[in-house]
Short mmCIF file of C-alpha atoms and ligand atoms in Angstrom, two decimals:
data_model
loop_
_atom_site.label_atom_id
_atom_site.label_comp_id
_atom_site.label_asym_id
_atom_site.label_seq_id
_atom_site.Cartn_x
_atom_site.Cartn_y
_atom_site.Cartn_z
CA MET A 1 13.48 -16.46 13.17
CA ALA A 2 11.12 -17.04 10.20
CA ASN A 3 11.56 -20.07 7.83
CA HIS A 4 12.54 -19.25 4.17
CA ALA A 5 9.71 -19.06 1.63
CA ALA A 6 9.90 -18.63 -2.17
CA VAL A 7 7.71 -18.02 -5.16
CA ILE A 8 7.69 -21.25 -7.01
CA GLY A 9 4.69 -20.61 -9.43
CA VAL A 10 3.34 -17.59 -11.12
CA GLY A 11 0.06 -17.54 -13.11
CA GLN A 12 -1.56 -14.59 -14.86
CA VAL A 13 -4.09 -14.13 -17.59
CA LYS A 14 -4.36 -12.03 -20.69
CA TYR A 15 -5.54 -8.80 -19.29
CA GLN A 16 -8.13 -6.76 -21.21
CA THR A 17 -11.02 -4.44 -20.90
CA GLN A 18 -13.61 -7.08 -20.67
CA ARG A 19 -13.27 -10.96 -20.09
CA ASP A 20 -16.95 -11.90 -21.02
CA ASP A 21 -15.76 -15.42 -21.74
CA VAL A 22 -15.38 -16.21 -17.92
CA SER A 23 -17.12 -15.41 -14.78
CA ILE A 24 -15.09 -13.95 -11.69
CA ALA A 25 -14.73 -17.61 -10.44
CA GLY A 26 -13.50 -18.57 -13.97
CA LEU A 27 -10.99 -15.76 -13.98
CA VAL A 28 -9.36 -16.47 -10.69
CA ARG A 29 -9.36 -20.29 -11.49
CA GLU A 30 -7.48 -19.47 -14.76
CA ALA A 31 -4.78 -17.54 -12.93
CA ALA A 32 -4.45 -20.21 -10.14
CA GLN A 33 -4.32 -23.06 -12.67
CA ASN A 34 -1.74 -21.10 -14.68
CA ALA A 35 0.26 -20.80 -11.50
CA LEU A 36 0.00 -24.53 -10.65
CA ASP A 37 1.06 -25.40 -14.25
CA ASP A 38 4.10 -23.02 -13.73
CA ALA A 39 5.08 -24.93 -10.51
CA GLN A 40 4.18 -28.33 -11.92
CA LEU A 41 1.93 -28.96 -8.93
CA GLU A 42 -1.66 -30.26 -8.58
CA TRP A 43 -4.59 -28.67 -6.62
CA SER A 44 -3.93 -31.43 -3.94
CA ASP A 45 -0.56 -29.98 -3.29
CA ILE A 46 -1.93 -26.78 -2.10
CA ASP A 47 -2.31 -26.55 1.87
CA ALA A 48 -4.00 -23.16 2.04
CA VAL A 49 -5.62 -20.43 -0.05
CA VAL A 50 -5.14 -16.68 0.55
CA ILE A 51 -7.19 -14.33 -1.69
CA GLY A 52 -7.38 -10.70 -2.03
CA LYS A 53 -9.48 -8.09 -3.75
CA ALA A 54 -10.12 -4.41 -3.44
CA PRO A 55 -13.43 -3.06 -1.95
CA ASP A 56 -16.60 -5.40 -2.21
CA MET A 57 -18.49 -2.15 -3.38
CA PHE A 58 -16.75 -2.39 -6.92
CA GLU A 59 -18.41 -5.59 -8.15
CA GLY A 60 -21.11 -5.45 -5.39
CA HIS A 61 -20.08 -8.98 -4.17
CA MET A 62 -20.02 -9.24 -0.42
CA MET A 63 -17.57 -11.74 1.04
CA PRO A 64 -16.54 -13.02 -2.53
CA GLU A 65 -14.08 -15.46 -0.90
CA LEU A 66 -16.80 -17.73 0.24
CA TYR A 67 -18.17 -18.01 -3.26
CA LEU A 68 -14.90 -18.42 -4.81
CA ALA A 69 -13.60 -21.16 -2.46
CA ASP A 70 -15.00 -23.94 -4.93
CA ALA A 71 -13.18 -22.55 -7.86
CA LEU A 72 -9.96 -22.56 -5.88
CA CYS A 73 -10.49 -26.11 -4.58
CA ALA A 74 -10.39 -24.72 -1.03
CA THR A 75 -12.80 -27.34 0.39
CA ASN A 76 -11.29 -28.48 3.72
CA LYS A 77 -8.57 -26.05 3.60
CA PRO A 78 -8.04 -22.83 5.19
CA ILE A 79 -9.01 -19.78 2.90
CA LEU A 80 -8.55 -16.19 4.11
CA ARG A 81 -9.43 -13.01 2.44
CA VAL A 82 -7.31 -9.98 2.69
CA HIS A 83 -8.36 -6.39 1.99
CA THR A 84 -6.15 -3.18 2.16
CA ALA A 85 -7.54 -1.07 -0.71
CA GLY A 86 -5.42 -0.71 -3.62
CA SER A 87 -2.28 -2.20 -1.99
CA VAL A 88 -4.30 -5.42 -1.31
CA GLY A 89 -2.51 -7.62 -4.13
CA GLY A 90 0.79 -6.91 -2.24
CA SER A 91 -0.59 -7.46 1.24
CA THR A 92 -2.30 -10.66 0.10
CA ALA A 93 1.13 -12.09 -1.14
CA ILE A 94 2.68 -11.16 2.19
CA VAL A 95 -0.17 -12.73 4.18
CA ALA A 96 0.67 -15.89 2.04
CA ALA A 97 4.27 -15.74 2.59
CA SER A 98 3.74 -15.49 6.34
CA HIS A 99 1.73 -18.62 6.19
CA VAL A 100 4.79 -20.41 4.86
CA GLN A 101 7.35 -18.42 7.00
CA SER A 102 5.59 -19.54 10.05
CA GLY A 103 6.30 -23.10 9.16
CA VAL A 104 2.72 -24.17 9.30
CA PHE A 105 2.08 -24.61 5.69
CA GLU A 106 4.29 -26.09 2.83
CA ARG A 107 2.45 -24.50 -0.23
CA VAL A 108 0.07 -21.69 -0.27
CA LEU A 109 -1.87 -20.62 -3.37
CA THR A 110 -2.37 -16.84 -3.27
CA VAL A 111 -4.73 -14.96 -5.89
CA ALA A 112 -5.94 -11.47 -6.33
CA TYR A 113 -8.29 -10.18 -8.97
CA GLU A 114 -10.71 -7.53 -10.19
CA LYS A 115 -13.26 -7.63 -13.00
CA GLN A 116 -13.70 -3.90 -13.66
CA SER A 117 -16.14 -4.57 -16.58
CA GLU A 118 -18.69 -5.84 -13.95
CA SER A 119 -17.95 -3.11 -11.54
CA ASN A 120 -18.10 0.52 -11.14
CA ALA A 121 -15.11 1.72 -9.28
CA MET A 122 -15.65 5.39 -10.03
CA TRP A 123 -18.96 5.19 -8.49
CA ALA A 124 -17.66 2.95 -5.59
CA LEU A 125 -14.88 5.53 -4.79
CA SER A 126 -17.28 8.60 -5.07
CA SER A 127 -20.35 7.32 -3.14
CA LYS A 128 -21.90 9.96 -1.07
CA GLN A 129 -20.65 10.19 2.53
CA PRO A 130 -22.96 11.51 5.24
CA PHE A 131 -22.55 15.33 5.82
CA ALA A 132 -19.64 15.73 3.39
CA THR A 133 -19.83 17.63 0.07
CA HIS A 134 -20.52 15.16 -2.77
CA LEU A 135 -17.92 16.07 -5.30
CA ASN A 136 -17.92 12.91 -7.31
CA ALA A 137 -14.43 13.30 -8.76
CA GLY A 138 -13.10 9.63 -8.79
CA ALA A 139 -9.55 8.48 -7.75
CA GLY A 140 -7.79 11.16 -9.91
CA GLY A 141 -9.83 13.81 -8.05
CA PHE A 142 -8.30 12.68 -4.89
CA PHE A 143 -4.56 12.21 -6.24
CA ALA A 144 -4.38 15.14 -8.70
CA PRO A 145 -4.04 17.92 -5.88
CA LEU A 146 -1.23 15.94 -4.31
CA ILE A 147 0.42 15.64 -7.66
CA ARG A 148 0.06 19.31 -8.24
CA GLU A 149 1.68 20.07 -4.87
CA TYR A 150 4.61 17.74 -5.76
CA ILE A 151 5.22 19.69 -8.97
CA GLN A 152 5.02 22.91 -7.24
CA ARG A 153 7.46 21.75 -4.48
CA SER A 154 10.04 20.21 -6.86
CA ASN A 155 9.74 22.60 -9.81
CA ALA A 156 9.43 19.53 -12.20
CA PRO A 157 8.75 20.32 -15.84
CA ALA A 158 5.36 19.59 -17.15
CA GLU A 159 6.76 16.66 -19.52
CA VAL A 160 7.76 14.32 -16.88
CA GLY A 161 4.49 12.87 -16.35
CA MET A 162 3.96 12.37 -20.11
CA GLN A 163 7.28 10.72 -20.30
CA VAL A 164 6.32 8.06 -17.65
CA ALA A 165 3.15 7.51 -19.58
CA VAL A 166 5.07 6.88 -22.76
CA LYS A 167 7.76 4.78 -21.15
CA ASP A 168 5.46 2.39 -19.40
CA ARG A 169 3.36 1.90 -22.54
CA LEU A 170 6.66 1.13 -24.46
CA HIS A 171 7.51 -1.32 -21.80
CA ALA A 172 4.03 -2.91 -22.06
CA LEU A 173 4.69 -3.67 -25.93
CA ARG A 174 7.18 -6.28 -24.60
CA ASN A 175 4.66 -8.07 -22.41
CA PRO A 176 2.17 -10.15 -24.37
CA LEU A 177 -0.28 -10.15 -21.16
CA ALA A 178 -0.31 -6.32 -20.80
CA HIS A 179 -3.66 -4.76 -21.40
CA LEU A 180 -2.69 -1.88 -23.38
CA HIS A 181 -0.61 -2.27 -26.37
CA MET A 182 0.00 0.98 -28.03
CA PRO A 183 2.83 0.75 -30.71
CA ASP A 184 2.50 4.40 -31.75
CA ILE A 185 2.65 5.95 -28.36
CA ASP A 186 4.66 9.03 -28.01
CA LEU A 187 4.63 12.34 -26.20
CA ALA A 188 2.44 14.00 -28.72
CA THR A 189 -0.15 11.33 -28.33
CA VAL A 190 -0.16 11.68 -24.59
CA GLU A 191 -0.22 15.45 -24.76
CA ALA A 192 -3.14 15.33 -27.27
CA SER A 193 -5.28 13.02 -24.90
CA PRO A 194 -8.00 14.76 -22.91
CA MET A 195 -7.18 16.37 -19.69
CA LEU A 196 -9.11 14.66 -16.86
CA TRP A 197 -7.90 16.07 -13.52
CA GLU A 198 -5.28 18.83 -13.98
CA PRO A 199 -2.35 18.06 -14.43
CA LEU A 200 -3.27 14.41 -15.45
CA ARG A 201 -4.36 13.58 -18.87
CA PHE A 202 -6.33 10.41 -19.98
CA LEU A 203 -3.16 8.61 -21.20
CA GLU A 204 -1.29 9.46 -17.81
CA SER A 205 -3.99 7.41 -15.96
CA CYS A 206 -4.40 3.73 -15.67
CA PRO A 207 -6.85 1.73 -17.70
CA SER A 208 -9.77 -0.28 -16.27
CA SER A 209 -8.97 -4.16 -16.66
CA ASP A 210 -10.37 -7.50 -16.04
CA GLY A 211 -7.79 -9.94 -14.70
CA ALA A 212 -6.39 -12.10 -12.00
CA CYS A 213 -2.84 -12.96 -10.85
CA ALA A 214 -1.72 -15.96 -8.73
CA MET A 215 1.36 -17.21 -7.17
CA ILE A 216 2.26 -20.42 -5.26
CA ILE A 217 4.54 -19.76 -2.42
CA GLY A 218 6.32 -22.64 -1.00
CA SER A 219 8.87 -23.49 1.85
CA GLU A 220 12.46 -24.16 1.43
CA ARG A 221 11.75 -27.91 0.93
CA ALA A 222 8.95 -27.09 -1.66
CA ALA A 223 11.39 -24.80 -3.43
CA ALA A 224 14.03 -27.42 -3.58
CA ALA A 225 11.69 -29.81 -5.25
CA SER A 226 10.32 -27.13 -7.66
CA PRO A 227 11.58 -27.63 -11.50
CA LYS A 228 11.77 -23.91 -12.11
CA LYS A 229 13.99 -21.48 -10.29
CA PRO A 230 12.42 -20.11 -7.30
CA ALA A 231 12.36 -16.44 -6.22
CA TRP A 232 13.38 -16.20 -2.62
CA ILE A 233 11.46 -13.71 -0.24
CA ARG A 234 14.14 -11.72 1.22
CA GLY A 235 11.89 -9.25 2.92
CA THR A 236 8.15 -8.24 3.37
CA ALA A 237 6.69 -5.07 4.98
CA MET A 238 3.45 -3.35 5.57
CA ARG A 239 2.70 0.10 6.98
CA SER A 240 -0.53 2.19 7.25
CA GLU A 241 -1.53 5.69 8.40
CA PRO A 242 -4.76 7.51 8.63
CA THR A 243 -6.15 9.33 5.74
CA ASN A 244 -6.64 12.51 7.63
CA PHE A 245 -4.74 14.04 10.56
CA ALA A 246 -3.34 17.34 11.29
CA GLY A 247 0.03 17.80 9.72
CA ARG A 248 -0.24 14.64 7.58
CA GLU A 249 2.44 14.66 4.81
CA GLN A 250 0.40 13.45 1.88
CA VAL A 251 2.84 13.91 -0.93
CA ASN A 252 5.65 11.79 0.65
CA PRO A 253 3.87 9.76 3.19
CA GLN A 254 5.74 8.60 6.16
CA ALA A 255 4.16 5.08 6.07
CA GLY A 256 5.78 4.61 2.72
CA ILE A 257 9.23 5.66 3.81
CA ASP A 258 9.02 3.51 6.88
CA CYS A 259 7.74 0.53 4.92
CA ALA A 260 10.72 0.86 2.56
CA LYS A 261 13.29 1.21 5.17
CA ASP A 262 11.88 -1.93 6.98
CA VAL A 263 11.96 -4.19 3.79
CA TYR A 264 15.48 -2.89 2.74
CA ARG A 265 16.88 -3.68 6.32
CA GLN A 266 15.54 -7.27 6.09
CA ALA A 267 17.07 -7.69 2.62
CA GLY A 268 20.31 -6.01 3.44
CA ILE A 269 19.82 -3.15 1.02
CA GLN A 270 21.86 0.11 1.85
CA ASN A 271 21.46 1.99 -1.37
CA PRO A 272 18.27 0.85 -3.25
CA ARG A 273 19.28 2.58 -6.61
CA LYS A 274 22.57 0.58 -6.61
CA ASP A 275 21.53 -2.71 -4.82
CA LEU A 276 18.23 -3.44 -6.56
CA ASP A 277 18.38 -4.49 -10.22
CA THR A 278 14.69 -3.62 -11.02
CA ALA A 279 11.45 -2.67 -9.51
CA GLU A 280 7.81 -3.04 -10.13
CA ILE A 281 6.20 0.03 -8.39
CA TYR A 282 2.46 0.88 -8.23
CA VAL A 283 2.24 3.93 -10.46
CA PRO A 284 -1.58 4.36 -11.46
CA PHE A 285 -0.96 8.05 -12.48
CA SER A 286 2.02 9.01 -14.23
CA TRP A 287 3.43 11.40 -11.61
CA TYR A 288 3.61 8.72 -9.17
CA GLU A 289 6.81 7.47 -10.61
CA PRO A 290 8.92 10.48 -9.57
CA MET A 291 6.93 10.76 -6.28
CA TRP A 292 7.82 7.15 -5.33
CA LEU A 293 11.48 7.34 -6.55
CA GLU A 294 11.74 9.97 -3.70
CA ASN A 295 9.46 8.12 -1.18
CA LEU A 296 11.46 4.84 -1.72
CA GLY A 297 14.88 6.49 -1.26
CA PHE A 298 16.12 5.86 -4.91
CA CYS A 299 17.20 9.62 -4.77
CA ASP A 300 16.86 12.78 -2.67
CA ILE A 301 13.67 14.75 -2.07
CA GLY A 302 12.99 16.94 -5.01
CA GLU A 303 15.18 14.79 -7.45
CA GLY A 304 12.86 12.08 -8.56
CA TRP A 305 11.80 13.74 -11.82
CA LYS A 306 15.26 14.03 -13.01
CA LEU A 307 15.82 10.30 -12.84
CA THR A 308 12.67 9.75 -14.91
CA LEU A 309 13.89 12.53 -17.44
CA GLU A 310 17.42 10.86 -17.69
CA GLY A 311 15.80 7.54 -18.64
CA ALA A 312 17.18 5.93 -15.48
CA THR A 313 13.92 3.99 -15.19
CA SER A 314 13.62 3.02 -18.87
CA LEU A 315 14.53 -0.46 -20.05
CA PRO A 316 15.11 0.38 -23.77
CA GLU A 317 17.14 3.45 -22.88
CA GLY A 318 19.38 1.10 -20.73
CA GLY A 319 18.62 2.80 -17.51
CA ASP A 320 20.36 1.55 -14.46
CA ILE A 321 17.01 1.08 -12.37
CA PRO A 322 14.39 0.07 -14.90
CA TRP A 323 10.96 0.47 -13.25
CA ASN A 324 7.83 -1.41 -14.47
CA CYS A 325 9.29 -3.39 -17.17
CA SER A 326 6.01 -5.36 -17.50
CA GLY A 327 4.18 -2.04 -18.41
CA GLY A 328 3.11 -1.39 -14.87
CA VAL A 329 -0.40 -0.14 -13.58
CA LEU A 330 -0.49 2.43 -16.30
CA SER A 331 -0.81 -0.47 -18.95
CA THR A 332 -2.72 -3.01 -16.88
CA ASN A 333 -5.10 -2.33 -13.95
CA PRO A 334 -7.37 -4.85 -12.53
CA ILE A 335 -7.30 -3.06 -9.21
CA GLY A 336 -7.30 -5.81 -6.57
CA ALA A 337 -4.73 -7.73 -8.70
CA SER A 338 -2.54 -4.85 -9.58
CA GLY A 339 -0.46 -5.11 -6.46
CA MET A 340 -0.07 -8.72 -6.70
CA ILE A 341 1.05 -8.32 -10.45
CA ARG A 342 3.80 -6.11 -9.08
CA PHE A 343 5.11 -8.62 -6.62
CA ALA A 344 4.78 -11.46 -9.19
CA GLU A 345 6.67 -9.40 -11.88
CA ALA A 346 9.40 -8.90 -9.45
CA ALA A 347 9.61 -12.59 -8.92
CA GLN A 348 9.60 -13.40 -12.63
CA GLN A 349 12.65 -11.06 -12.95
CA VAL A 350 14.77 -12.87 -10.27
CA ARG A 351 13.59 -16.14 -11.82
CA GLY A 352 14.90 -15.14 -15.19
CA LEU A 353 11.45 -15.57 -16.52
CA ALA A 354 10.43 -12.18 -17.62
CA GLY A 355 10.81 -12.82 -21.50
CA ASP A 356 11.11 -9.82 -23.78
CA TYR A 357 11.18 -7.39 -20.66
CA GLN A 358 13.78 -9.30 -18.65
CA VAL A 359 16.39 -7.14 -16.86
CA GLU A 360 19.55 -9.26 -17.56
CA GLY A 361 21.14 -10.83 -14.44
CA THR A 362 18.57 -9.53 -11.98
CA GLN A 363 19.49 -10.65 -8.48
CA LEU A 364 17.30 -8.42 -6.36
CA ALA A 365 13.84 -6.87 -7.33
CA LEU A 366 11.31 -4.76 -5.41
CA GLY A 367 7.53 -5.24 -5.57
CA HIS A 368 5.48 -2.31 -4.20
CA ALA A 369 1.86 -1.49 -3.78
CA TYR A 370 -0.12 1.37 -2.28
CA GLY A 371 -3.63 1.98 -1.53
CA GLY A 372 -6.52 4.04 -0.15
CA GLY A 373 -5.45 7.79 0.17
CA ALA A 374 -1.73 6.92 -0.35
CA GLN A 375 -1.99 5.36 3.15
CA PHE A 376 -1.59 1.66 2.88
CA PHE A 377 1.82 0.25 1.76
CA SER A 378 3.00 -3.22 0.98
CA MET A 379 6.58 -4.14 -0.43
CA TRP A 380 8.50 -7.14 -0.82
CA VAL A 381 12.14 -7.86 -1.99
CA VAL A 382 12.89 -11.09 -3.89
CA GLY A 383 16.06 -12.53 -4.70
CA ALA A 384 17.70 -15.10 -6.98
CA GLU A 385 19.63 -16.38 -3.94
CA LYS A 386 18.18 -17.47 -0.59
CA GLN A 387 20.19 -15.04 1.41
CA MET B 1 -23.17 -7.74 -24.66
CA SER B 2 -26.57 -6.12 -24.98
CA SER B 3 -29.03 -6.07 -22.20
CA ASN B 4 -31.80 -5.21 -24.60
CA PRO B 5 -33.45 -8.34 -25.96
CA ASN B 6 -35.06 -6.36 -28.89
CA GLU B 7 -31.62 -5.93 -30.46
CA SER B 8 -31.17 -9.70 -30.89
CA ALA B 9 -27.56 -8.98 -31.75
CA GLY B 10 -26.44 -12.12 -29.91
CA PRO B 11 -26.79 -13.89 -26.71
CA VAL B 12 -27.09 -11.92 -23.44
CA THR B 13 -23.96 -12.11 -21.46
CA MET B 14 -24.45 -9.41 -18.90
CA MET B 15 -27.26 -7.80 -17.20
CA GLN B 16 -27.45 -4.70 -14.84
CA ALA B 17 -28.62 -5.46 -11.43
CA PRO B 18 -28.49 -2.15 -9.35
CA LEU B 19 -28.35 -2.34 -5.56
CA TYR B 20 -29.70 0.48 -3.37
CA LEU B 21 -28.56 0.83 0.15
CA GLN B 22 -29.93 3.02 2.86
CA TYR B 23 -27.88 3.49 5.90
CA ARG B 24 -28.96 4.64 9.46
CA PHE B 25 -25.79 6.71 10.61
CA THR B 26 -24.98 7.31 14.24
CA ALA B 27 -22.83 10.39 14.12
CA GLY B 28 -21.40 10.28 17.71
CA THR B 29 -21.01 13.09 20.16
CA SER B 30 -18.23 15.06 18.49
CA SER B 31 -19.77 14.92 14.85
CA LEU B 32 -23.09 15.81 16.39
CA SER B 33 -21.74 19.17 17.75
CA PHE B 34 -20.46 19.99 14.19
CA LEU B 35 -23.72 18.99 12.52
CA HIS B 36 -26.01 20.89 14.89
CA ALA B 37 -23.83 24.05 14.42
CA ILE B 38 -23.71 23.84 10.58
CA LYS B 39 -27.55 23.30 10.56
CA ARG B 40 -27.58 26.84 11.99
CA GLY B 41 -24.78 28.18 9.70
CA ARG B 42 -22.01 27.95 12.11
CA LEU B 43 -18.75 26.03 11.98
CA ILE B 44 -17.40 24.14 14.91
CA GLY B 45 -14.25 22.32 15.11
CA ARG B 46 -12.64 20.11 17.91
CA ARG B 47 -9.18 20.34 19.57
CA CYS B 48 -6.79 17.55 20.34
CA PRO B 49 -5.48 17.85 23.97
CA GLY B 50 -2.41 16.24 22.80
CA CYS B 51 -0.97 18.22 19.78
CA GLU B 52 -3.51 21.07 20.18
CA SER B 53 -4.62 20.52 16.51
CA VAL B 54 -8.03 21.73 15.59
CA TYR B 55 -10.10 19.38 13.39
CA ILE B 56 -13.05 20.46 11.22
CA PRO B 57 -15.50 18.71 10.52
CA CYS B 58 -15.06 17.51 14.17
CA ARG B 59 -13.54 14.35 14.77
CA GLY B 60 -13.92 12.23 18.05
CA SER B 61 -10.29 11.50 18.09
CA CYS B 62 -6.99 12.89 16.70
CA ALA B 63 -5.48 10.26 14.32
CA ARG B 64 -2.14 11.73 15.04
CA CYS B 65 -2.19 11.31 18.90
CA GLY B 66 -4.69 8.62 19.21
CA VAL B 67 -6.59 10.26 22.05
CA ALA B 68 -10.09 11.86 22.26
CA THR B 69 -10.59 15.28 21.18
CA CYS B 70 -12.00 17.64 23.77
CA ASP B 71 -12.85 21.34 23.37
CA ASN B 72 -15.33 22.68 20.69
CA ILE B 73 -13.90 25.62 18.90
CA GLU B 74 -15.89 28.01 16.73
CA LEU B 75 -14.24 28.83 13.37
CA THR B 76 -15.11 31.45 10.72
CA ASP B 77 -15.82 30.65 7.19
CA GLU B 78 -12.62 31.84 5.74
CA GLY B 79 -9.48 29.81 4.96
CA VAL B 80 -7.03 29.08 2.33
CA ILE B 81 -6.64 26.68 -0.58
CA ASP B 82 -4.19 23.96 0.60
CA LYS B 83 -4.29 21.86 -2.53
CA PHE B 84 -6.51 21.67 -5.53
CA THR B 85 -7.23 20.36 -8.99
CA VAL B 86 -9.41 21.22 -11.99
CA VAL B 87 -11.76 18.32 -12.75
CA HIS B 88 -12.52 17.94 -16.53
CA ILE B 89 -13.66 14.26 -16.53
CA PRO B 90 -17.44 13.99 -17.11
CA ILE B 91 -19.05 11.54 -14.76
CA PRO B 92 -22.43 10.22 -15.45
CA ASN B 93 -25.30 11.69 -13.12
CA ASN B 94 -22.78 14.26 -11.68
CA PRO B 95 -24.85 17.38 -11.21
CA ILE B 96 -21.58 19.49 -11.05
CA LYS B 97 -20.77 20.23 -14.72
CA PRO B 98 -16.92 20.04 -15.46
CA PRO B 99 -14.57 21.73 -15.52
CA PHE B 100 -14.71 22.63 -11.91
CA VAL B 101 -12.17 23.18 -9.10
CA VAL B 102 -11.92 20.55 -6.29
CA ALA B 103 -9.83 22.13 -3.37
CA HIS B 104 -8.67 21.10 -0.06
CA ILE B 105 -9.77 23.96 2.11
CA ARG B 106 -8.03 24.71 5.31
CA LEU B 107 -10.23 27.07 7.60
CA ASN B 108 -8.32 29.86 9.58
CA GLY B 109 -7.62 28.20 12.88
CA ALA B 110 -8.00 24.64 11.69
CA ASP B 111 -5.05 22.20 11.24
CA ASN B 112 -6.76 19.85 8.64
CA ALA B 113 -8.38 20.44 5.36
CA PHE B 114 -11.63 19.15 3.68
CA HIS B 115 -12.58 18.75 0.12
CA HIS B 116 -14.91 21.57 -1.29
CA LEU B 117 -15.68 23.41 -4.57
CA ILE B 118 -14.31 26.71 -5.64
CA GLY B 119 -16.37 29.26 -7.46
CA GLU B 120 -16.63 33.01 -8.75
CA VAL B 121 -13.06 32.77 -10.30
CA ASP B 122 -11.78 31.40 -13.54
CA ASN B 123 -10.38 27.90 -13.00
CA ASP B 124 -6.94 28.96 -14.31
CA LYS B 125 -6.74 31.77 -11.73
CA VAL B 126 -6.84 29.53 -8.70
CA LYS B 127 -3.77 29.28 -6.77
CA LEU B 128 -2.25 27.31 -3.87
CA GLY B 129 -2.46 29.35 -0.77
CA MET B 130 -5.42 31.62 -2.11
CA LYS B 131 -7.57 33.07 0.63
CA VAL B 132 -11.17 32.00 0.31
CA LYS B 133 -14.65 32.61 1.97
CA ALA B 134 -17.56 30.37 2.02
CA VAL B 135 -20.58 31.09 -0.07
CA TRP B 136 -23.70 29.63 1.67
CA ARG B 137 -27.00 28.45 0.26
CA PRO B 138 -30.12 30.22 1.35
CA GLU B 139 -30.91 29.57 5.06
CA SER B 140 -34.23 27.92 4.05
CA GLU B 141 -31.98 25.08 2.36
CA TRP B 142 -29.84 24.38 5.33
CA ASP B 143 -29.48 20.81 6.41
CA TYR B 144 -26.99 18.67 8.43
CA GLY B 145 -24.03 18.84 6.10
CA LEU B 146 -21.19 20.76 4.50
CA ASP B 147 -23.43 21.06 1.40
CA ASN B 148 -24.79 24.09 3.16
CA ILE B 149 -21.87 25.80 1.82
CA ARG B 150 -22.25 26.05 -1.91
CA TYR B 151 -18.67 26.71 -2.60
CA PHE B 152 -15.78 28.80 -1.57
CA LYS B 153 -14.79 32.03 -3.33
CA PRO B 154 -11.64 33.95 -3.52
CA LEU B 155 -11.44 36.92 -0.94
CA GLY B 156 -11.37 40.35 -2.48
CA GLY B 157 -8.28 41.19 -4.56
CA GLU B 158 -6.74 37.81 -4.64
CA HIS B 159 -8.17 36.54 -8.01
CA ASP B 160 -6.98 39.13 -10.47
ZN1 ZN C 1 -3.43 15.25 18.42
#
């Protein structure tokens, strides 16, 4: 039986296109310092550091954890780097949680980052593979065909994607740290934005951001000593599947279904739409909201887009399951950190610290991340109560 | 921000430092049979002894069953469009001019799909399930790779 663990500090930075005032080391240091301040702890209180980022190819730094150890005061402490493609921010938090749940560590610092202004993700994701056709179409070129198949299967109307794009940007207006603040966003603006990968328009895709997110995860004893309300980790799960095998269901991946079932079982969730108060879900392209609503069991297959159209996932519309109240990946995307931001924002909701985008009275929240060819999943459920 | 000292617009805060990597790639026995075949304009897939699925390009193992694939299977250059998108985004140094169709092609007799281009049809006429056939480069240009196929085109009658 694992020990209890809780998020006792959260630190983020102002996300933006380019942070040319800090190096990568400065960026992770800033997020980590903010998390320590939130927890009212000192660097010497930290027993271990778990750091995550997306592929090394993005910024071209091999083994960045070694060079970042100094900035994170990891001298004479264990430091471990995690990588699971786009889901890495989530899996990094889960590895940090395991450090505490094992009973070996009291307080663990976990941090994830990306400095997209110093990287070339489009190139890194489109590099020529031996013997394959070099199509150079980026991440959207991979996901758009799956989205088109979802639309064909579910008969969803074209405006669903645009509605998600508007909804998450309206949420972002409530979050001072969000990268995109677009006060005039509406369906017409999204529709008028350039088509990138049919059916995805420019404003239905995530931005490129610089940023880092950090959390302090503590034991039951550390949480008891913590000045602010902890977010108790009620379940964690990861699943993966290969990118390419015969008969693979790519639109509604089995690994996502299994991962959700596992984390719900741990947290005692029978009906996610009813039992969860809010969720921070990895939606880098607008249509992934209805697709993940179905994959995560919030509704039946083919029904996800109806929840979106009804406003069920919208905070200002008073939806019963507001998704991505912070603005989500569509408003802020430092790739390696994006998963950890989901996990951290879920924690802030149960701590009651989500400011203008707080879902009142949140008891249970889901944090979710996915990566690769929709093949790596990491999820956690955090609660206001220990159990 | 500028990397050009002649602009003297302010301090240099960023510089480009390109890396060039060259790999020596060991294909393995399964991929080798595919590569030797496509060099001669033929398409070889490989069958999984567990689920009977045929993979092309060949894979040494079936990711579904976790076992080594065994028999080589010769396939034709005809198949169907399993999934697709129309790419409009301009990407620097991309020799393919947008808009272009990227499709998942499932060859007849194969159980997986690979990414390729679609040609000789208006982008808005491309449909899921459309039957397509490979258009090959001239034999003199054939090398070890799927680039020997220039693109796939609709089989007659499908595109009007
Ligand atoms: Zn098999």
